[in-house]
PDB file of C-alpha atoms in Angstrom:
ATOM      1  CA  UNK A 950     -16.945  -9.216  -0.704  1.00 64.00           C
ATOM      2  CA  UNK A 951     -18.088 -12.512   1.538  1.00 58.00           C
ATOM      3  CA  UNK A 952     -16.412 -14.151   4.180  1.00 63.00           C
ATOM      4  CA  UNK A 953     -15.474 -17.014   1.873  1.00 83.00           C
ATOM      5  CA  UNK A 954     -12.905 -15.455   0.082  1.00 93.00           C
ATOM      6  CA  UNK A 955      -9.987 -13.495   1.306  1.00 96.00           C
ATOM      7  CA  UNK A 956      -8.217  -9.974   0.801  1.00 97.00           C
ATOM      8  CA  UNK A 957      -4.054 -10.553   0.249  1.00 96.00           C
ATOM      9  CA  UNK A 958      -2.047  -7.510   1.990  1.00 95.00           C
ATOM     10  CA  UNK A 959       1.367  -7.416   0.419  1.00 92.00           C
ATOM     11  CA  UNK A 960       3.374  -5.456   2.970  1.00 84.00           C
ATOM     12  CA  UNK A 961       1.474  -5.826   6.657  1.00 76.00           C
ATOM     13  CA  UNK A 962       3.512  -6.602   9.366  1.00 76.00           C
ATOM     14  CA  UNK A 963       2.893  -2.751  11.303  1.00 83.00           C
ATOM     15  CA  UNK A 964       1.620   0.559  10.325  1.00 89.00           C
ATOM     16  CA  UNK A 965      -1.212   0.764   7.393  1.00 93.00           C
ATOM     17  CA  UNK A 966      -0.853  -2.775   6.310  1.00 91.00           C
ATOM     18  CA  UNK A 967      -1.239  -4.351  10.295  1.00 91.00           C
ATOM     19  CA  UNK A 968      -4.579  -2.184  10.653  1.00 94.00           C
ATOM     20  CA  UNK A 969      -5.713  -2.898   7.762  1.00 95.00           C
ATOM     21  CA  UNK A 970      -5.579  -7.119   8.694  1.00 94.00           C
ATOM     22  CA  UNK A 971      -7.007  -5.841  11.842  1.00 94.00           C
ATOM     23  CA  UNK A 972      -9.723  -3.758  10.418  1.00 95.00           C
ATOM     24  CA  UNK A 973     -10.715  -7.137   8.000  1.00 96.00           C
ATOM     25  CA  UNK A 974     -10.874  -8.958  10.588  1.00 95.00           C
ATOM     26  CA  UNK A 975     -12.957  -7.255  13.194  1.00 94.00           C
ATOM     27  CA  UNK A 976     -15.284  -7.373  10.656  1.00 94.00           C
ATOM     28  CA  UNK A 977     -14.597 -11.187  10.245  1.00 94.00           C
ATOM     29  CA  UNK A 978     -13.613 -11.147   6.736  1.00 95.00           C
ATOM     30  CA  UNK A 979     -10.377 -13.368   6.160  1.00 95.00           C
ATOM     31  CA  UNK A 980      -7.374 -11.613   5.067  1.00 96.00           C
ATOM     32  CA  UNK A 981      -3.642 -13.726   3.694  1.00 95.00           C
ATOM     33  CA  UNK A 982      -0.628 -11.089   4.867  1.00 93.00           C
ATOM     34  CA  UNK A 983       2.765 -11.174   3.531  1.00 92.00           C
ATOM     35  CA  UNK A 984       5.757  -9.301   5.297  1.00 88.00           C
ATOM     36  CA  UNK A 985       9.434  -9.690   5.743  1.00 84.00           C
ATOM     37  CA  UNK A 986       8.702  -9.958   9.501  1.00 80.00           C
ATOM     38  CA  UNK A 987       6.180 -12.351  11.243  1.00 78.00           C
ATOM     39  CA  UNK A 988       3.454 -10.526  12.865  1.00 76.00           C
ATOM     40  CA  UNK A 989       1.955  -9.606  15.838  1.00 71.00           C
ATOM     41  CA  UNK A 990      -1.059 -10.824  15.010  1.00 72.00           C
ATOM     42  CA  UNK A 991      -2.805 -14.148  16.225  1.00 74.00           C
ATOM     43  CA  UNK A 992      -6.377 -14.148  14.394  1.00 86.00           C
ATOM     44  CA  UNK A 993      -8.354 -17.324  13.108  1.00 91.00           C
ATOM     45  CA  UNK A 994      -9.437 -14.456   9.899  1.00 94.00           C
ATOM     46  CA  UNK A 995      -5.597 -14.396   9.125  1.00 93.00           C
ATOM     47  CA  UNK A 996      -3.312 -16.357   7.087  1.00 93.00           C
ATOM     48  CA  UNK A 997       0.765 -15.582   7.331  1.00 93.00           C
ATOM     49  CA  UNK A 998       2.845 -16.153   5.203  1.00 93.00           C
ATOM     50  CA  UNK A 999       6.640 -14.719   6.043  1.00 92.00           C
ATOM     51  CA  UNK A1000       8.083 -13.898   3.224  1.00 92.00           C
ATOM     52  CA  UNK A1001      10.476 -11.245   1.421  1.00 88.00           C
ATOM     53  CA  UNK A1002       8.445  -9.612  -1.127  1.00 84.00           C
ATOM     54  CA  UNK A1003      12.179  -8.426  -2.372  1.00 81.00           C
ATOM     55  CA  UNK A1004      12.769 -11.911  -3.479  1.00 86.00           C
ATOM     56  CA  UNK A1005      11.833 -11.911  -6.843  1.00 86.00           C
ATOM     57  CA  UNK A1006      13.120 -15.078  -7.373  1.00 89.00           C
ATOM     58  CA  UNK A1007      10.979 -16.853  -5.251  1.00 91.00           C
ATOM     59  CA  UNK A1008       7.818 -15.198  -5.789  1.00 91.00           C
ATOM     60  CA  UNK A1009       6.266 -18.728  -8.166  1.00 92.00           C
ATOM     61  CA  UNK A1010       7.069 -19.853  -4.736  1.00 93.00           C
ATOM     62  CA  UNK A1011       4.974 -17.962  -2.787  1.00 93.00           C
ATOM     63  CA  UNK A1012       2.196 -17.154  -5.635  1.00 93.00           C
ATOM     64  CA  UNK A1013       2.346 -21.655  -5.970  1.00 93.00           C
ATOM     65  CA  UNK A1014       0.840 -21.425  -1.901  1.00 93.00           C
ATOM     66  CA  UNK A1015      -1.541 -18.276  -1.752  1.00 94.00           C
ATOM     67  CA  UNK A1016      -3.518 -19.183  -5.271  1.00 91.00           C
ATOM     68  CA  UNK A1017      -5.186 -22.068  -3.513  1.00 91.00           C
ATOM     69  CA  UNK A1018      -7.135 -19.363  -1.242  1.00 92.00           C
ATOM     70  CA  UNK A1019      -9.695 -17.471  -2.372  1.00 94.00           C
ATOM     71  CA  UNK A1020      -8.674 -14.196  -3.006  1.00 96.00           C
ATOM     72  CA  UNK A1021     -10.855 -11.347  -4.417  1.00 97.00           C
ATOM     73  CA  UNK A1022      -8.887  -8.539  -3.084  1.00 97.00           C
ATOM     74  CA  UNK A1023      -5.403  -7.627  -3.537  1.00 97.00           C
ATOM     75  CA  UNK A1024      -3.602  -4.772  -1.686  1.00 96.00           C
ATOM     76  CA  UNK A1025      -0.121  -3.719  -2.585  1.00 93.00           C
ATOM     77  CA  UNK A1026       0.966  -1.570   0.362  1.00 88.00           C
ATOM     78  CA  UNK A1027       4.410  -0.081  -0.937  1.00 68.00           C
ATOM     79  CA  UNK A1028       6.337   0.439   2.632  1.00 57.00           C
ATOM     80  CA  UNK A1029      10.545   1.656   2.350  1.00 44.00           C
ATOM     81  CA  UNK A1030      11.364  -1.691   0.958  1.00 38.00           C
ATOM     82  CA  UNK A1031      14.539  -1.400   3.255  1.00 41.00           C
ATOM     83  CA  UNK A1032      17.146  -3.384   3.340  1.00 43.00           C
ATOM     84  CA  UNK A1033      20.080  -2.177   5.148  1.00 42.00           C
ATOM     85  CA  UNK A1034      23.296  -1.314   3.425  1.00 39.00           C
ATOM     86  CA  UNK A1035      26.080   0.817   4.529  1.00 42.00           C
ATOM     87  CA  UNK A1036      26.426   3.154   1.890  1.00 46.00           C
ATOM     88  CA  UNK A1037      23.499   5.921   2.488  1.00 52.00           C
ATOM     89  CA  UNK A1038      23.088   6.995  -1.033  1.00 47.00           C
ATOM     90  CA  UNK A1039      23.045   3.344  -1.994  1.00 43.00           C
ATOM     91  CA  UNK A1040      20.243   2.767   0.791  1.00 49.00           C
ATOM     92  CA  UNK A1041      17.825   5.435  -0.709  1.00 49.00           C
ATOM     93  CA  UNK A1042      18.341   4.165  -4.567  1.00 47.00           C
ATOM     94  CA  UNK A1043      16.925   1.144  -3.677  1.00 47.00           C
ATOM     95  CA  UNK A1044      14.403   1.845  -1.032  1.00 52.00           C
ATOM     96  CA  UNK A1045      12.914   4.280  -3.269  1.00 52.00           C
ATOM     97  CA  UNK A1046      13.218   2.201  -6.784  1.00 59.00           C
ATOM     98  CA  UNK A1047      11.927  -1.169  -5.301  1.00 61.00           C
ATOM     99  CA  UNK A1048       8.481  -0.918  -3.980  1.00 62.00           C
ATOM    100  CA  UNK A1049       7.305   0.158  -7.491  1.00 71.00           C
ATOM    101  CA  UNK A1050       9.536  -3.259  -9.163  1.00 79.00           C
ATOM    102  CA  UNK A1051       7.650  -5.807  -6.418  1.00 78.00           C
ATOM    103  CA  UNK A1052       4.900  -4.773  -7.733  1.00 87.00           C
ATOM    104  CA  UNK A1053       5.966  -4.932 -11.989  1.00 86.00           C
ATOM    105  CA  UNK A1054       7.046  -8.123 -10.249  1.00 86.00           C
ATOM    106  CA  UNK A1055       4.496  -9.832  -8.814  1.00 89.00           C
ATOM    107  CA  UNK A1056       1.955  -8.830 -11.155  1.00 90.00           C
ATOM    108  CA  UNK A1057       4.217 -10.836 -13.705  1.00 89.00           C
ATOM    109  CA  UNK A1058       2.494 -13.881 -11.813  1.00 91.00           C
ATOM    110  CA  UNK A1059      -0.593 -15.351 -13.535  1.00 91.00           C
ATOM    111  CA  UNK A1060      -2.914 -13.076 -10.954  1.00 92.00           C
ATOM    112  CA  UNK A1061      -5.779 -12.940 -13.663  1.00 90.00           C
ATOM    113  CA  UNK A1062      -6.080 -17.083 -13.363  1.00 89.00           C
ATOM    114  CA  UNK A1063      -7.155 -16.765  -9.600  1.00 93.00           C
ATOM    115  CA  UNK A1064     -10.630 -17.168 -10.236  1.00 91.00           C
ATOM    116  CA  UNK A1065     -12.297 -14.981  -7.509  1.00 94.00           C
ATOM    117  CA  UNK A1066      -9.967 -12.329  -7.951  1.00 96.00           C
ATOM    118  CA  UNK A1067     -12.448  -8.569  -8.225  1.00 97.00           C
ATOM    119  CA  UNK A1068      -9.866  -5.990  -6.738  1.00 97.00           C
ATOM    120  CA  UNK A1069      -6.236  -4.628  -6.803  1.00 97.00           C
ATOM    121  CA  UNK A1070      -5.933  -1.510  -4.765  1.00 97.00           C
ATOM    122  CA  UNK A1071      -2.189   0.039  -4.966  1.00 95.00           C
ATOM    123  CA  UNK A1072      -1.651   2.880  -1.614  1.00 94.00           C
ATOM    124  CA  UNK A1073       0.408   5.474  -2.833  1.00 92.00           C
ATOM    125  CA  UNK A1074       1.357   8.810  -1.597  1.00 91.00           C
ATOM    126  CA  UNK A1075       1.228  12.459  -2.539  1.00 91.00           C
ATOM    127  CA  UNK A1076       4.721  12.297  -3.211  1.00 87.00           C
ATOM    128  CA  UNK A1077       3.830  11.286  -6.504  1.00 89.00           C
ATOM    129  CA  UNK A1078       2.857  14.816  -7.640  1.00 87.00           C
ATOM    130  CA  UNK A1079       5.013  16.883  -9.607  1.00 80.00           C
ATOM    131  CA  UNK A1080       4.450  20.247  -6.843  1.00 81.00           C
ATOM    132  CA  UNK A1081       4.992  17.792  -3.858  1.00 81.00           C
ATOM    133  CA  UNK A1082       8.728  18.446  -2.341  1.00 80.00           C
ATOM    134  CA  UNK A1083      10.108  15.114  -2.638  1.00 81.00           C
ATOM    135  CA  UNK A1084      13.349  13.608  -3.370  1.00 79.00           C
ATOM    136  CA  UNK A1085      12.993  13.630  -6.966  1.00 79.00           C
ATOM    137  CA  UNK A1086      13.985   9.870  -7.071  1.00 77.00           C
ATOM    138  CA  UNK A1087      10.960   9.364  -4.548  1.00 77.00           C
ATOM    139  CA  UNK A1088       8.908  11.002  -6.035  1.00 82.00           C
ATOM    140  CA  UNK A1089      10.018   9.716  -9.850  1.00 82.00           C
ATOM    141  CA  UNK A1090       9.258   6.051  -7.684  1.00 82.00           C
ATOM    142  CA  UNK A1091       5.596   6.818  -6.838  1.00 87.00           C
ATOM    143  CA  UNK A1092       4.998   8.175 -10.347  1.00 87.00           C
ATOM    144  CA  UNK A1093       5.803   5.169 -11.975  1.00 88.00           C
ATOM    145  CA  UNK A1094       3.848   3.378  -9.716  1.00 89.00           C
ATOM    146  CA  UNK A1095       0.658   5.476 -10.541  1.00 91.00           C
ATOM    147  CA  UNK A1096       1.947   5.214 -14.552  1.00 91.00           C
ATOM    148  CA  UNK A1097       1.472   1.370 -14.082  1.00 92.00           C
ATOM    149  CA  UNK A1098      -2.002   1.303 -12.463  1.00 94.00           C
ATOM    150  CA  UNK A1099      -3.525   3.820 -15.028  1.00 96.00           C
ATOM    151  CA  UNK A1100      -1.703   2.329 -17.775  1.00 95.00           C
ATOM    152  CA  UNK A1101      -3.185  -1.168 -16.640  1.00 95.00           C
ATOM    153  CA  UNK A1102      -6.433  -0.777 -15.558  1.00 97.00           C
ATOM    154  CA  UNK A1103      -8.042  -1.197 -18.923  1.00 98.00           C
ATOM    155  CA  UNK A1104      -6.733  -4.809 -19.482  1.00 96.00           C
ATOM    156  CA  UNK A1105      -7.570  -5.760 -16.078  1.00 96.00           C
ATOM    157  CA  UNK A1106     -11.158  -4.584 -16.228  1.00 97.00           C
ATOM    158  CA  UNK A1107     -11.599  -6.889 -19.374  1.00 96.00           C
ATOM    159  CA  UNK A1108     -10.622  -9.452 -17.536  1.00 95.00           C
ATOM    160  CA  UNK A1109     -13.184  -8.676 -14.778  1.00 96.00           C
ATOM    161  CA  UNK A1110     -10.512  -7.181 -12.155  1.00 97.00           C
ATOM    162  CA  UNK A1111     -10.802  -3.214 -10.837  1.00 98.00           C
ATOM    163  CA  UNK A1112      -7.801  -1.692 -10.353  1.00 98.00           C
ATOM    164  CA  UNK A1113      -7.842   1.189  -8.090  1.00 98.00           C
ATOM    165  CA  UNK A1114      -5.682   3.855  -6.252  1.00 97.00           C
ATOM    166  CA  UNK A1115      -5.724   5.762  -2.695  1.00 97.00           C
ATOM    167  CA  UNK A1116      -2.992   8.175  -2.478  1.00 94.00           C
ATOM    168  CA  UNK A1117      -2.384   9.300   0.914  1.00 94.00           C
ATOM    169  CA  UNK A1118      -0.834  11.998   2.562  1.00 92.00           C
ATOM    170  CA  UNK A1119       0.950  12.079   6.348  1.00 92.00           C
ATOM    171  CA  UNK A1120      -0.365   9.543   8.196  1.00 93.00           C
ATOM    172  CA  UNK A1121       0.800   8.399  12.239  1.00 90.00           C
ATOM    173  CA  UNK A1122       0.536   5.264  13.616  1.00 88.00           C
ATOM    174  CA  UNK A1123       3.305   3.780  16.154  1.00 82.00           C
ATOM    175  CA  UNK A1124       5.695   2.784  13.365  1.00 80.00           C
ATOM    176  CA  UNK A1125       5.376   6.708  11.773  1.00 81.00           C
ATOM    177  CA  UNK A1126       8.135   8.432  10.690  1.00 83.00           C
ATOM    178  CA  UNK A1127       6.197  11.739  12.733  1.00 88.00           C
ATOM    179  CA  UNK A1128       6.670  10.614  15.892  1.00 86.00           C
ATOM    180  CA  UNK A1129      10.007  11.453  16.287  1.00 87.00           C
ATOM    181  CA  UNK A1130       9.879  14.415  13.086  1.00 89.00           C
ATOM    182  CA  UNK A1131       9.479  17.283  15.435  1.00 88.00           C
ATOM    183  CA  UNK A1132      11.780  18.351  18.448  1.00 91.00           C
ATOM    184  CA  UNK A1133       8.185  20.005  20.597  1.00 93.00           C
ATOM    185  CA  UNK A1134       4.560  19.933  20.252  1.00 93.00           C
ATOM    186  CA  UNK A1135       3.765  23.121  18.614  1.00 95.00           C
ATOM    187  CA  UNK A1136       6.424  22.307  16.073  1.00 95.00           C
ATOM    188  CA  UNK A1137       4.193  19.930  15.643  1.00 93.00           C
ATOM    189  CA  UNK A1138       0.918  21.634  15.576  1.00 94.00           C
ATOM    190  CA  UNK A1139       2.767  24.492  13.074  1.00 95.00           C
ATOM    191  CA  UNK A1140       3.433  21.933  10.660  1.00 92.00           C
ATOM    192  CA  UNK A1141      -0.427  20.555  10.469  1.00 94.00           C
ATOM    193  CA  UNK A1142      -1.595  24.109  10.323  1.00 95.00           C
ATOM    194  CA  UNK A1143       0.661  25.130   7.622  1.00 93.00           C
ATOM    195  CA  UNK A1144       0.025  21.995   5.484  1.00 92.00           C
ATOM    196  CA  UNK A1145      -3.080  20.362   6.008  1.00 95.00           C
ATOM    197  CA  UNK A1146      -6.625  22.101   5.489  1.00 96.00           C
ATOM    198  CA  UNK A1147      -7.742  20.441   9.298  1.00 96.00           C
ATOM    199  CA  UNK A1148      -4.583  20.607  10.773  1.00 95.00           C
ATOM    200  CA  UNK A1149      -4.793  16.776  11.362  1.00 95.00           C
ATOM    201  CA  UNK A1150      -3.235  13.315  10.230  1.00 95.00           C
ATOM    202  CA  UNK A1151      -4.319  11.397   7.792  1.00 95.00           C
ATOM    203  CA  UNK A1152      -6.249   8.674  10.163  1.00 95.00           C
ATOM    204  CA  UNK A1153      -5.524   5.100   9.771  1.00 96.00           C
ATOM    205  CA  UNK A1154      -9.315   4.255  10.529  1.00 96.00           C
ATOM    206  CA  UNK A1155     -10.129   6.481   6.970  1.00 97.00           C
ATOM    207  CA  UNK A1156      -7.987   4.236   5.320  1.00 97.00           C
ATOM    208  CA  UNK A1157      -9.603   1.264   6.250  1.00 97.00           C
ATOM    209  CA  UNK A1158     -13.133   2.743   5.132  1.00 98.00           C
ATOM    210  CA  UNK A1159     -12.092   3.905   2.022  1.00 98.00           C
ATOM    211  CA  UNK A1160     -10.306   0.559   1.009  1.00 98.00           C
ATOM    212  CA  UNK A1161     -13.887  -1.067   2.264  1.00 97.00           C
ATOM    213  CA  UNK A1162     -15.410   1.934  -0.383  1.00 98.00           C
ATOM    214  CA  UNK A1163     -13.495   0.531  -3.419  1.00 98.00           C
ATOM    215  CA  UNK A1164     -13.864  -2.984  -2.857  1.00 97.00           C
ATOM    216  CA  UNK A1165     -17.751  -2.905  -1.943  1.00 96.00           C
ATOM    217  CA  UNK A1166     -18.399   0.111  -5.092  1.00 97.00           C
ATOM    218  CA  UNK A1167     -18.394  -1.898  -8.721  1.00 96.00           C
ATOM    219  CA  UNK A1168     -19.123   1.336 -10.527  1.00 97.00           C
ATOM    220  CA  UNK A1169     -15.203   2.093  -9.430  1.00 98.00           C
ATOM    221  CA  UNK A1170     -12.710   1.628 -12.108  1.00 98.00           C
ATOM    222  CA  UNK A1171      -9.552   3.395 -12.389  1.00 98.00           C
ATOM    223  CA  UNK A1172      -9.648   5.750  -9.992  1.00 98.00           C
ATOM    224  CA  UNK A1173      -7.335   7.620  -7.462  1.00 97.00           C
ATOM    225  CA  UNK A1174      -8.559   8.748  -4.035  1.00 97.00           C
ATOM    226  CA  UNK A1175      -6.363  11.438  -2.325  1.00 96.00           C
ATOM    227  CA  UNK A1176      -6.570  11.240   1.210  1.00 96.00           C
ATOM    228  CA  UNK A1177      -4.365  13.836   2.324  1.00 95.00           C
ATOM    229  CA  UNK A1178      -6.177  16.353   4.656  1.00 95.00           C
ATOM    230  CA  UNK A1179      -5.718  18.629   1.672  1.00 94.00           C
ATOM    231  CA  UNK A1180      -2.714  18.814   1.731  1.00 93.00           C
ATOM    232  CA  UNK A1181      -2.386  18.681  -1.956  1.00 91.00           C
ATOM    233  CA  UNK A1182      -4.283  21.878  -1.745  1.00 91.00           C
ATOM    234  CA  UNK A1183      -1.378  24.087  -0.161  1.00 90.00           C
ATOM    235  CA  UNK A1184       1.591  22.257  -1.824  1.00 82.00           C
ATOM    236  CA  UNK A1185       1.575  25.139  -4.483  1.00 69.00           C
ATOM    237  CA  UNK A1186       0.526  27.901  -1.976  1.00 56.00           C
TER     238      UNK A1186
END
């Protein structure tokens, strides 16, 4: 990747997306961030667009704004796509399905016309695995995303665009659900020892290193890299 081109990160106001922006910018690489909220980041290497990725009707407006930049990589960082609903079940159904829909809607835009585009990377989670203990609706949405990635790999490769995926286990960061998940440190340590081969969460820096590896490895096409500290090996035990 050259410092003349940019990486577009969709979903970047906090957590994994925010970390990826910082990681690229620390390398003096340009990024374009898109999120519903403004981000607490001042960097000469980042251009931010405040846009609700659930506002499908105005995707064309967003696309017309960003297409003038030399976009080399697109990273779909799928958050929970949360909107506030009084009905909890409606909230869950909306959040779990909307993540996949926004990928489809965004790629309906003429992204193949971005002349510098080389990579599309999907950030997914181990809930896509059949043996994972996740809500069925959530698992289904993650599986749809994974299947979409696999089914479109050949089409985009013929356009000179490499599709790859990263499947994540439990990631702990400042806005993570894991910060308030346990009553005490002993409970957390027990959970980690039972579900991780190294008794650790997935590190943010390992995610950014893997993204860089995918971008720099031209032989990597249509592959999914699992970062879960061995969690998936313990799911069926």
